[in-house]
mmCIF file of C-alpha atoms and ligand atoms in Angstrom:
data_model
loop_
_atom_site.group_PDB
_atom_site.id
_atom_site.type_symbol
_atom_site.label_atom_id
_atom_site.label_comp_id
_atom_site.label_asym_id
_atom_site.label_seq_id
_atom_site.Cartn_x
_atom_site.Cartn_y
_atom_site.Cartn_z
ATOM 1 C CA UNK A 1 -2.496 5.310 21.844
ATOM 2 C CA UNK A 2 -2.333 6.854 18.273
ATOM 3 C CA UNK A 3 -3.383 5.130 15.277
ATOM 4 C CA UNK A 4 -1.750 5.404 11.978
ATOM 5 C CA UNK A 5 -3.373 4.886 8.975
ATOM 6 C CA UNK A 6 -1.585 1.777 6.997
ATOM 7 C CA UNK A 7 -1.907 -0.761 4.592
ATOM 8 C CA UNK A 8 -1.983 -4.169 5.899
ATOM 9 C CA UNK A 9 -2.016 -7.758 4.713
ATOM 10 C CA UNK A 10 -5.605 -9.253 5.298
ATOM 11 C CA UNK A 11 -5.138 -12.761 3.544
ATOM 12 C CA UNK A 12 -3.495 -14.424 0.648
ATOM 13 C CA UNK A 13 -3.841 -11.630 -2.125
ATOM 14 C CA UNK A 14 -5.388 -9.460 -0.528
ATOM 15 C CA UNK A 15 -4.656 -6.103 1.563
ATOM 16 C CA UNK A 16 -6.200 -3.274 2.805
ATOM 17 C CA UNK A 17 -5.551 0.539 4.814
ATOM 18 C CA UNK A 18 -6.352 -0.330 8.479
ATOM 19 C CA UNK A 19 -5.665 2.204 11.439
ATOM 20 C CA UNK A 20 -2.504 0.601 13.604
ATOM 21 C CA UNK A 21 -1.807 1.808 16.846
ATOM 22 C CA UNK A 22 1.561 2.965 17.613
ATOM 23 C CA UNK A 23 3.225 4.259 20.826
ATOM 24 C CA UNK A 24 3.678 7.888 21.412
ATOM 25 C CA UNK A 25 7.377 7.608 22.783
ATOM 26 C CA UNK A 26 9.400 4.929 21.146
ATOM 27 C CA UNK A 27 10.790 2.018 22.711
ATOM 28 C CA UNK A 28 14.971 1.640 23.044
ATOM 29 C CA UNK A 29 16.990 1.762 20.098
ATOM 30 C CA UNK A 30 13.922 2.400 18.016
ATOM 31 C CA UNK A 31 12.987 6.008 15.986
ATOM 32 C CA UNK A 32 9.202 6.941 14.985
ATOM 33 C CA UNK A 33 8.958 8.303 11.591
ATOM 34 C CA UNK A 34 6.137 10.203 10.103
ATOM 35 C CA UNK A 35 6.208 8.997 6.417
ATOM 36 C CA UNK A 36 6.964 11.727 3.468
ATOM 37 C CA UNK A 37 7.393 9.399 0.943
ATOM 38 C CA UNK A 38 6.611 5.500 0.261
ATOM 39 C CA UNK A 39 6.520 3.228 -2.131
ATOM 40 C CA UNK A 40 5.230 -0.546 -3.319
ATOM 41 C CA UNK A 41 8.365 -3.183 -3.901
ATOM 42 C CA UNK A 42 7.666 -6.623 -5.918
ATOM 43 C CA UNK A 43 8.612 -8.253 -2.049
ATOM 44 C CA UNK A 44 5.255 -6.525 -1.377
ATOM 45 C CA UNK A 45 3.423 -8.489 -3.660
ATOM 46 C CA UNK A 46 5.914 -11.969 -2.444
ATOM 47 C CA UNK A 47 4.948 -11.438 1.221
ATOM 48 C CA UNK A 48 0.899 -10.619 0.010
ATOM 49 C CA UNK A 49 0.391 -13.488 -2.537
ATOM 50 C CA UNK A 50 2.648 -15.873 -1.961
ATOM 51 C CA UNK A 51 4.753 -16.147 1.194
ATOM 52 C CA UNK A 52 3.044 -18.051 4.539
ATOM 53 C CA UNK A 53 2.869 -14.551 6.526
ATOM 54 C CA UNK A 54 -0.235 -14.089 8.416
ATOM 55 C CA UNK A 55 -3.120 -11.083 7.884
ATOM 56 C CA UNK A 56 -2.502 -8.080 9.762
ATOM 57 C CA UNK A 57 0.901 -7.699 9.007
ATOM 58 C CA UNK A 58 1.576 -4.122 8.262
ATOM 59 C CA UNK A 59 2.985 -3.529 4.535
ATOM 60 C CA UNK A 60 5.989 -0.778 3.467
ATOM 61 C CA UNK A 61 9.793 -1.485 3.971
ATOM 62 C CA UNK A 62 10.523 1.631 1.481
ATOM 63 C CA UNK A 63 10.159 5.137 2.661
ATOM 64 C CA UNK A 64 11.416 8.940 3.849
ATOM 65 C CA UNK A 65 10.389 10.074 6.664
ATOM 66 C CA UNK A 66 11.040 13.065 9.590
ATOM 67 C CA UNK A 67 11.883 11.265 12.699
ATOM 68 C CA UNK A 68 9.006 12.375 15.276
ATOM 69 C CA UNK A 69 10.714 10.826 18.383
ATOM 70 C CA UNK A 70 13.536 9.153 19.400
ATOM 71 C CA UNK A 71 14.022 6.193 21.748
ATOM 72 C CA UNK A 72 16.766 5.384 24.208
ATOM 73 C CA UNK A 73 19.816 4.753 23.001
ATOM 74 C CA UNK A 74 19.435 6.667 19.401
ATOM 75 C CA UNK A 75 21.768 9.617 19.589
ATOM 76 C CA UNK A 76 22.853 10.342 16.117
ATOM 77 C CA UNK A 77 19.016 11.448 15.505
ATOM 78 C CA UNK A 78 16.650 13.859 16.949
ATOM 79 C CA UNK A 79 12.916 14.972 15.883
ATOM 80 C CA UNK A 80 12.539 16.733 12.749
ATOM 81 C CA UNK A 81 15.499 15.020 10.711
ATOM 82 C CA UNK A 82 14.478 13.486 7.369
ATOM 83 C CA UNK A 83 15.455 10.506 6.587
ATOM 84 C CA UNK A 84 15.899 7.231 4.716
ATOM 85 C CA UNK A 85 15.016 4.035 6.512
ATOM 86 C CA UNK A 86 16.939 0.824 5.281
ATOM 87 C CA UNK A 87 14.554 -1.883 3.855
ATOM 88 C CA UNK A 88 16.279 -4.291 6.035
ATOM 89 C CA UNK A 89 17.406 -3.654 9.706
ATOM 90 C CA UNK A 90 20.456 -3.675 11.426
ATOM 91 C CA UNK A 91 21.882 -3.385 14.920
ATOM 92 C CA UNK A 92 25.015 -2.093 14.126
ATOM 93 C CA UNK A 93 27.313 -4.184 17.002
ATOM 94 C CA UNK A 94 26.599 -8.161 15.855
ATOM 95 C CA UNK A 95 29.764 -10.129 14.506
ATOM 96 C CA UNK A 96 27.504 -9.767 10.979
ATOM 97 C CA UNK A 97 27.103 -6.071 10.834
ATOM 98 C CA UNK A 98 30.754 -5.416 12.375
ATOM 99 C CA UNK A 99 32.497 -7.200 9.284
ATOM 100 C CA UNK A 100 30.024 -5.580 7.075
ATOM 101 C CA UNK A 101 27.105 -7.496 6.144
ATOM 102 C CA UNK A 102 24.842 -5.760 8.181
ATOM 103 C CA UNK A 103 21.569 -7.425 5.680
ATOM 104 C CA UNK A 104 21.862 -10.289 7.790
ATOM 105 C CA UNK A 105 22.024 -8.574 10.753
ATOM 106 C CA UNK A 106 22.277 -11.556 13.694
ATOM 107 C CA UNK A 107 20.507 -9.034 16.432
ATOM 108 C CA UNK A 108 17.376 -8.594 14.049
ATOM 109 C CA UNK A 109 17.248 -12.126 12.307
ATOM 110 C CA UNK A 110 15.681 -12.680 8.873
ATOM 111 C CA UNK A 111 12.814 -12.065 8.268
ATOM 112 C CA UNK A 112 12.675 -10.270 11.245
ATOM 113 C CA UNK A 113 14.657 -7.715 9.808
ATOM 114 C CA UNK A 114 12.299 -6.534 7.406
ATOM 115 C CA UNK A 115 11.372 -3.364 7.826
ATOM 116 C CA UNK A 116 7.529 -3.111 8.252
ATOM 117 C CA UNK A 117 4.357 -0.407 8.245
ATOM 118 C CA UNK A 118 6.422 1.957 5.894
ATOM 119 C CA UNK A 119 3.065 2.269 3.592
ATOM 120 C CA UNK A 120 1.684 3.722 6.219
ATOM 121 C CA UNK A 121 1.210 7.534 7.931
ATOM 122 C CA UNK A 122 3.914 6.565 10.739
ATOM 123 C CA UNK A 123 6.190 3.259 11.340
ATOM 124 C CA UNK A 124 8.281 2.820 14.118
ATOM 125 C CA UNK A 125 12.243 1.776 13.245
ATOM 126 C CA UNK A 126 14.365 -0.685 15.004
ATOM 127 C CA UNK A 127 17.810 -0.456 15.104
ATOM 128 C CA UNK A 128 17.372 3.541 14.640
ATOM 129 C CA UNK A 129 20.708 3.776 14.985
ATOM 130 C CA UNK A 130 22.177 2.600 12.498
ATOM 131 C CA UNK A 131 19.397 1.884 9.949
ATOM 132 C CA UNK A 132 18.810 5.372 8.938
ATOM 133 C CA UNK A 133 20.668 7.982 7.322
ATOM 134 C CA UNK A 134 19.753 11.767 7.293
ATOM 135 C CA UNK A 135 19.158 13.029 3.858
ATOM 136 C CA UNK A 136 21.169 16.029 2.642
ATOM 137 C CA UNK A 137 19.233 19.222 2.691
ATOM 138 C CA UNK A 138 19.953 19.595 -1.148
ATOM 139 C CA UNK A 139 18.186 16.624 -2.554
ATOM 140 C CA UNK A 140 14.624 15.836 -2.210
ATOM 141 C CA UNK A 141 12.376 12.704 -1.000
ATOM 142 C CA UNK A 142 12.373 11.167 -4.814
ATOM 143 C CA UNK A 143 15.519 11.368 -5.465
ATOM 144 C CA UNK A 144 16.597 9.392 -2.233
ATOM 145 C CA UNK A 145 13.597 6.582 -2.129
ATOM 146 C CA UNK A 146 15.096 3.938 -3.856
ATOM 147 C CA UNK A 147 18.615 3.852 -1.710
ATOM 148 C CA UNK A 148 16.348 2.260 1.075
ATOM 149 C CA UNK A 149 16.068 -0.924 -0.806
ATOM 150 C CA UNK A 150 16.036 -1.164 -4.830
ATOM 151 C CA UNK A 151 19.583 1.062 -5.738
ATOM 152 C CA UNK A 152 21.104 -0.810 -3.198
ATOM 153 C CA UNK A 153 20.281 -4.268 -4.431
ATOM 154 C CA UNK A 154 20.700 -3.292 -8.258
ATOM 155 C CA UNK A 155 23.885 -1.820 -7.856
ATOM 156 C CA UNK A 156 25.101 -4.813 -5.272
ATOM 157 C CA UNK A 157 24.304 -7.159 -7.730
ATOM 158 C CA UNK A 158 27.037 -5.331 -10.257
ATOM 159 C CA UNK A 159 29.198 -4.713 -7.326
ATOM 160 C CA UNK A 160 29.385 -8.366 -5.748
ATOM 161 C CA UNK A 161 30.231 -9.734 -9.427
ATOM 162 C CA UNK A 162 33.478 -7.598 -8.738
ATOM 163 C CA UNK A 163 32.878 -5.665 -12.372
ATOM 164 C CA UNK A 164 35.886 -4.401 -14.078
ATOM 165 C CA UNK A 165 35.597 -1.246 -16.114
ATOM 166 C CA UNK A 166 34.909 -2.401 -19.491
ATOM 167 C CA UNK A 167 32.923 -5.319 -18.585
ATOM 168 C CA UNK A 168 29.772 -7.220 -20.710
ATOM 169 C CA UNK A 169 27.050 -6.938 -18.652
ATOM 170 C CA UNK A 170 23.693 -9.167 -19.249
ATOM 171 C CA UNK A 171 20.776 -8.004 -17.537
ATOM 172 C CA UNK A 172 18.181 -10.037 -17.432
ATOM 173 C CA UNK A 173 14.716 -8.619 -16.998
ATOM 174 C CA UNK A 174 14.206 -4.734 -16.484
ATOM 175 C CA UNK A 175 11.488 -4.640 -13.893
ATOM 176 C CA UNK A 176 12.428 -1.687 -11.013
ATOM 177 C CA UNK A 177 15.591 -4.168 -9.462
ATOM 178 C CA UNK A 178 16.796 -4.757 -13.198
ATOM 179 C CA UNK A 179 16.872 -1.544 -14.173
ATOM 180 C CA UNK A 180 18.747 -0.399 -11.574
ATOM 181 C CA UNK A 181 21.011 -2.971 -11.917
ATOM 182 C CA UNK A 182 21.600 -1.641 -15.494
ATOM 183 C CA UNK A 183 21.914 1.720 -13.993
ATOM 184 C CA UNK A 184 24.855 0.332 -11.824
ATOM 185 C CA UNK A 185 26.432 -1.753 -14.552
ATOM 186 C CA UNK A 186 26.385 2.212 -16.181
ATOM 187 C CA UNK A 187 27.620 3.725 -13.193
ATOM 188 C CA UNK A 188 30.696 0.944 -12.153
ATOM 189 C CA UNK A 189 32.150 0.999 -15.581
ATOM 190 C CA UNK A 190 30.255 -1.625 -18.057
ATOM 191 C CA UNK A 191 31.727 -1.248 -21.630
ATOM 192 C CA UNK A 192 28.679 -2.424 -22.926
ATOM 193 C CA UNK A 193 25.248 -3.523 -21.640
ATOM 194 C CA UNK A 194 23.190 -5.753 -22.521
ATOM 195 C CA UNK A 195 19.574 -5.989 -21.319
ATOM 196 C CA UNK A 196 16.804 -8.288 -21.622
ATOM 197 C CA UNK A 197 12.912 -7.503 -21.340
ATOM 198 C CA UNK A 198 9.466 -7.301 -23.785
ATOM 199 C CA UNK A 199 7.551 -4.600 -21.819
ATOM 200 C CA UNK A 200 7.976 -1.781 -24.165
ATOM 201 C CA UNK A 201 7.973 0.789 -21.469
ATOM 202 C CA UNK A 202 10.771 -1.010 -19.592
ATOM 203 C CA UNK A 203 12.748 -1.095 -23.217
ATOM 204 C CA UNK A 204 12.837 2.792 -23.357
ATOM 205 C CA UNK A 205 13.745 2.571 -19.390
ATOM 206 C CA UNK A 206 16.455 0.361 -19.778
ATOM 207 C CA UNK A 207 17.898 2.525 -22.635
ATOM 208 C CA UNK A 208 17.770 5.919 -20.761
ATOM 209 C CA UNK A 209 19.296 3.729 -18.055
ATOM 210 C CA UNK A 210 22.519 2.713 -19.830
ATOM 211 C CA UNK A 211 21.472 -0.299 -21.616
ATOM 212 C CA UNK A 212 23.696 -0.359 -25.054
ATOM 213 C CA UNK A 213 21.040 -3.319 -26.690
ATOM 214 C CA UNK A 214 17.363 -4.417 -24.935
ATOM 215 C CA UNK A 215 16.763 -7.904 -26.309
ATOM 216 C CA UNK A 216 13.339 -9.746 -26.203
ATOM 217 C CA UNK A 217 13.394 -12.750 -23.758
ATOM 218 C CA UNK A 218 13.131 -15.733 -26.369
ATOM 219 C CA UNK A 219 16.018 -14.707 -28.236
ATOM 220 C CA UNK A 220 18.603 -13.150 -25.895
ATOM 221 C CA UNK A 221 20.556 -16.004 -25.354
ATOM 222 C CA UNK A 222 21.178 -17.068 -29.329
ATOM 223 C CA UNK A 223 22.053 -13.189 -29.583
ATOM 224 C CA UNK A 224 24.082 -12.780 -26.519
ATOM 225 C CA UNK A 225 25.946 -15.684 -27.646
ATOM 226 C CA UNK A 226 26.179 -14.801 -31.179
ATOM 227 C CA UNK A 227 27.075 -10.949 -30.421
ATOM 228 C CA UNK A 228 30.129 -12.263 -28.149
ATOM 229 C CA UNK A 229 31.304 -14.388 -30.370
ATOM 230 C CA UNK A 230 29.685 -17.506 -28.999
ATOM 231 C CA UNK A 231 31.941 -16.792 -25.682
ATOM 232 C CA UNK A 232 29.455 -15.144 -23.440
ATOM 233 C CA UNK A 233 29.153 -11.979 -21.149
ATOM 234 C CA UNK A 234 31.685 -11.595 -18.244
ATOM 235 C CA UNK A 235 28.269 -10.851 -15.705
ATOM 236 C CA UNK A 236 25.229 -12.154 -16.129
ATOM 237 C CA UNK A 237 22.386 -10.797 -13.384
ATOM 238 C CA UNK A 238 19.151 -12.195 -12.752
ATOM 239 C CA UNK A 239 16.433 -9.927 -11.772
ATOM 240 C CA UNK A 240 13.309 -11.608 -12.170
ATOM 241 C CA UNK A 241 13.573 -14.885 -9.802
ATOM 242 C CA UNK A 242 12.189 -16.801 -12.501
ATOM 243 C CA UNK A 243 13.809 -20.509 -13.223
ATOM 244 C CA UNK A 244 13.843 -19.935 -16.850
ATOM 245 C CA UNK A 245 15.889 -16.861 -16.377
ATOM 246 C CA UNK A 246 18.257 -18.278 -13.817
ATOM 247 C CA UNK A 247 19.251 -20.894 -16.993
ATOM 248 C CA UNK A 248 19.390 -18.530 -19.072
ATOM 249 C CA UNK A 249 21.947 -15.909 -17.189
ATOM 250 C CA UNK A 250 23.912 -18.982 -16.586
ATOM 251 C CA UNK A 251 23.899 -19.853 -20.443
ATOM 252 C CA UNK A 252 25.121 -16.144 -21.394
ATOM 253 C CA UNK A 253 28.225 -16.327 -18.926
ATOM 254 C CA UNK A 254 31.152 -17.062 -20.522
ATOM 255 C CA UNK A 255 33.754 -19.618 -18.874
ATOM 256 C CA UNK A 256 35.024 -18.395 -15.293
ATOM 257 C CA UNK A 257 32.466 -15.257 -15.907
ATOM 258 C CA UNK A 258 29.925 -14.272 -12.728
ATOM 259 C CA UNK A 259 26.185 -14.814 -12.910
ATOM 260 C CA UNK A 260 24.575 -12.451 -10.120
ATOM 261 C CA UNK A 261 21.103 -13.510 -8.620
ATOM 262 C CA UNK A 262 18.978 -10.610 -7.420
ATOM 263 C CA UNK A 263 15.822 -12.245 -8.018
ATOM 264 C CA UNK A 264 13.660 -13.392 -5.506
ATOM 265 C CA UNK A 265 12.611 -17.178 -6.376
ATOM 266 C CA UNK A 266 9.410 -16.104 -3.994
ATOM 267 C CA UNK A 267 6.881 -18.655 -5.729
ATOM 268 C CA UNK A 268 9.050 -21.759 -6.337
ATOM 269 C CA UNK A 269 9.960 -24.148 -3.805
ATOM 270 C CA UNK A 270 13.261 -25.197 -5.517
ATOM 271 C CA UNK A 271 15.459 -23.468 -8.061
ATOM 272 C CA UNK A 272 17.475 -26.309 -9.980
ATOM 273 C CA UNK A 273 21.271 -25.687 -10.758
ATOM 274 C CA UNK A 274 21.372 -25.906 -14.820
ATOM 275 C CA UNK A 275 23.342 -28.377 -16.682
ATOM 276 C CA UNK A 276 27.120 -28.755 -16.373
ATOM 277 C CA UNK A 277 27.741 -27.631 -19.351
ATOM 278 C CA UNK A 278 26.416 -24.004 -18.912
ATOM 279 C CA UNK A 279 27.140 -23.692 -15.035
ATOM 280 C CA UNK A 280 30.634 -25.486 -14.555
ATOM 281 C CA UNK A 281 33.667 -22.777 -14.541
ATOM 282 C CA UNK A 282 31.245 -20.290 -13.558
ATOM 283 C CA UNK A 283 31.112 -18.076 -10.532
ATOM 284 C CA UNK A 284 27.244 -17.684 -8.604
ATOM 285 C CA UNK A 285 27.107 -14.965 -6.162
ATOM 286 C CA UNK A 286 23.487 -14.009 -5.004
ATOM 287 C CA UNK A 287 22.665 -10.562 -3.098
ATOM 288 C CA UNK A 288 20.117 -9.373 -0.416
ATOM 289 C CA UNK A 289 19.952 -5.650 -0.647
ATOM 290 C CA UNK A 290 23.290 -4.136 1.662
ATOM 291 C CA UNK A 291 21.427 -1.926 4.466
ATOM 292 C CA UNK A 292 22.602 0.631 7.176
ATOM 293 C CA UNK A 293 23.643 4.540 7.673
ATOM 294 C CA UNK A 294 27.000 4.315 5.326
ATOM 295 C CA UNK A 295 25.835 2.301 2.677
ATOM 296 C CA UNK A 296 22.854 4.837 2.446
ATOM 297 C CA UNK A 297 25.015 7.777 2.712
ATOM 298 C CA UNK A 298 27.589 6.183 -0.486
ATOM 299 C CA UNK A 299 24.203 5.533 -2.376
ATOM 300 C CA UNK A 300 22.828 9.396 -2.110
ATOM 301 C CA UNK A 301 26.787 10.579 -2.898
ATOM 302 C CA UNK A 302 25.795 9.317 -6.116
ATOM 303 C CA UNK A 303 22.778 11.083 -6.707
ATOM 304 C CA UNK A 304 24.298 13.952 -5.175
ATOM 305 C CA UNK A 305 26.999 13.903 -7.480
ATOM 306 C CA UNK A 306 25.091 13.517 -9.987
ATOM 307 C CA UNK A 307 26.635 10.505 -11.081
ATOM 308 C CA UNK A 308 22.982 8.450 -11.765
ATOM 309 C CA UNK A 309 19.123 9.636 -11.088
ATOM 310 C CA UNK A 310 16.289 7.340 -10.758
ATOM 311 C CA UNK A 311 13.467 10.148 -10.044
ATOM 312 C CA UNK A 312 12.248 8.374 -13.581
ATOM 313 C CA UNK A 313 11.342 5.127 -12.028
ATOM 314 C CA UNK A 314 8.445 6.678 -10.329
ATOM 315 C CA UNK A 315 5.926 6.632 -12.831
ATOM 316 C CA UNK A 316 3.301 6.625 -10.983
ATOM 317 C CA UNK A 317 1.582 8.739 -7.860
ATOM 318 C CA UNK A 318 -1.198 8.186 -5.408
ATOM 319 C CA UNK A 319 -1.741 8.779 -1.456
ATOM 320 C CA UNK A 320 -1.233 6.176 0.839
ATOM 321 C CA UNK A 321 -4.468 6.134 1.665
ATOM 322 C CA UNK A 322 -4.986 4.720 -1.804
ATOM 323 C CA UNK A 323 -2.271 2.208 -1.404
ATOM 324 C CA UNK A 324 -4.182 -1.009 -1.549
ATOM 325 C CA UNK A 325 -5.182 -0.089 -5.476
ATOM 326 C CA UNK A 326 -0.921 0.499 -5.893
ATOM 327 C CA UNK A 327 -1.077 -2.926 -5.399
ATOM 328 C CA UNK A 328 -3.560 -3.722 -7.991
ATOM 329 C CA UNK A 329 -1.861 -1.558 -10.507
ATOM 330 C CA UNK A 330 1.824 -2.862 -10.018
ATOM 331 C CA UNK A 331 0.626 -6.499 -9.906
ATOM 332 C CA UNK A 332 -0.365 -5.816 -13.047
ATOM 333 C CA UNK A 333 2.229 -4.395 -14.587
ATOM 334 C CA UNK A 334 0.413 -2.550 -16.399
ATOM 335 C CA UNK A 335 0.329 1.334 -17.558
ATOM 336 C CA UNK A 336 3.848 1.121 -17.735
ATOM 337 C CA UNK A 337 4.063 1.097 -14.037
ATOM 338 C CA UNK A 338 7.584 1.115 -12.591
ATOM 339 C CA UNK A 339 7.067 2.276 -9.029
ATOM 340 C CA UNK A 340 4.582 4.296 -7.656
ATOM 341 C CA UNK A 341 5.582 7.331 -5.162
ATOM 342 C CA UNK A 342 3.053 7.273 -2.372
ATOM 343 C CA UNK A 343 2.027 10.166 -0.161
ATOM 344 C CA UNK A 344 0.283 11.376 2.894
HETATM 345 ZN ZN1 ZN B 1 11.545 -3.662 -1.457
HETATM 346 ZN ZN1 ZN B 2 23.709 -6.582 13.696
#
């Protein structure tokens, strides 16, 4: 069998580039890609330093690839396409994915459905079928990454608070999911934006992003308050998965507003509802990133269409043979890393 050459989890905190055999000919349904482009996601460092996964689970669930072989049953793709892979699989022909929801696919069941090995120099995809999507000829691997998994979350989190052009928009925290949440908020119509973060580089981000005002955490809520006169935004997001930011999205949203949870509460065993007074009248809707062929192909429209670019997010580069000091670096948050583009 051939090995690929792919950053795995070893233990709690720790991981390291380990060569993973994979099968020349794919199994049914399932597509072998030969990585062009991968990246680190903050669920990396959840399922590394905090979730109950066991070592030797292979890392990546964000890439572009060129399908190498196809397995039985995958006939919208042949070897040589490039493509993006959804984070999250999906079968295509459950109840779930039929009416729509195809991020909690029944066929591949959570977490099951993650998509796994994409840091590495080939992964195998399940549900080929209808968890890829061929990229258009006309835009290239960086411009495309982030519809596997961070566009599509940032943007659901705007679109499942059912925005209405014009819109206040509160965005708290501007890490990669934030800001393209703020990019979205841009995109669907926001009249004005409002986001919250200290890391200077994420500031400037969140400005060339679409943010209208980038408040510092301690004071967002007296200013968000005091800047709507004391009625609060009509969508408040979460995009940290911190407690202290759940309360205070809730806070910021004014009566029958929408606060919209993209965080994920990966180190905290219980996220408490706030106090009456700042959640009653108000709407919760919480996202997991909206997978599959058509979703990807509406996402790269976009960028086609030139409608939003988040090439800048990539800040950083490296070879995925380096990948295990990525995840130093973006643990870190440090160097004004955003995401880091790795390559073979
Ligand atoms: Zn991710
Ligand atoms: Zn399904």
């Amino acid at each position: 069998m051939p090995t690929s050459n792919t950053c795995v989890k070893t233990g709690p905190h720790s991981v390291a580039m380990s060569q993973i055999p994979y099968p020349d000919t794919p199994g049914p349904g399932q597509a072998l890609i030969r990585t062009t482009l991968s990246t680190i996601c903050g669920s990396d460092m959840h399922i590394v330093d905090e979730m109950p996964i066991p070592g030797g689970v292979p890392m990546g669930h964000e890439a572009i690839g060129i399908v190498e072989a196809v397995g039985a049953g995958v006939t919208g793709f042949k070897a040589g396409d490039r493509v993006a892979t959804s984070c999250l699989l999906c079968c295509g022909i459950c109840a779930r994915c039929q009416e729509g929801d195809q991020s909690v696919c029944e066929t591949f069941n959570a977490p099951g459905n993650l998509l796994f090995g994409a840091q590495g120099e080939f992964f195998l995809v399940n549900g080929a079928q209808t968890s890829m999507a061929k990229v258009p000829d006309s835009l290239a691997d960086e411009q495309v990454l982030f519809v596997t998994d961070i566009m599509s979350t940032g943007f659901a989190a705007i679109e499942r608070a059912a925005i209405r052009p014009g819109d206040t928009v509160a965005i708290f925290a501007q890490g990669p999911v934030g800001l393209c949440a703020t990019a979205g908020a841009r995109t669907y119509g926001a009249g004005t934006i409002i986001a919250v973060e200290s890391i200077p580089e994420r500031v400037a981000m969140a400005k060339r992003f679409g943010a209208d005002v980038v408040l510092e955490p301690g004071e967002a809520v007296s200013k968000i308050m005091a800047m709507t006169g004391g009625k609060g935004v009509d969508i408040a997001v979460e995009a940290l998965g911190h407690q202290v930011t759940f309360e205070n999205a809730c806070q910021v949203t004014r009566i029958g507003g929408t606060v919209s949870s993209v965080g994920v509460y990966g180190a905290f065993p219980e996220l408490k509802m706030p106090t009456s007074g700042s959640f009653i009248h108000r709407k919760l809707v919480t996202t997991l990133c909206p997978v599959g062929t058509k979703r990807m192909d509406r996402l790269m429209a976009l960028v086609s269409g030139g409608k939003v670019d988040l090439t800048p997010l990539i800040t950083h580069s490296m070879k995925i043979s380096d990948t295990p000091a990525g995840y130093d670096l973006f643990r870190k948050k440090e160097g004004g890393v955003l995401k880091i583009a790795l390559r073979p």
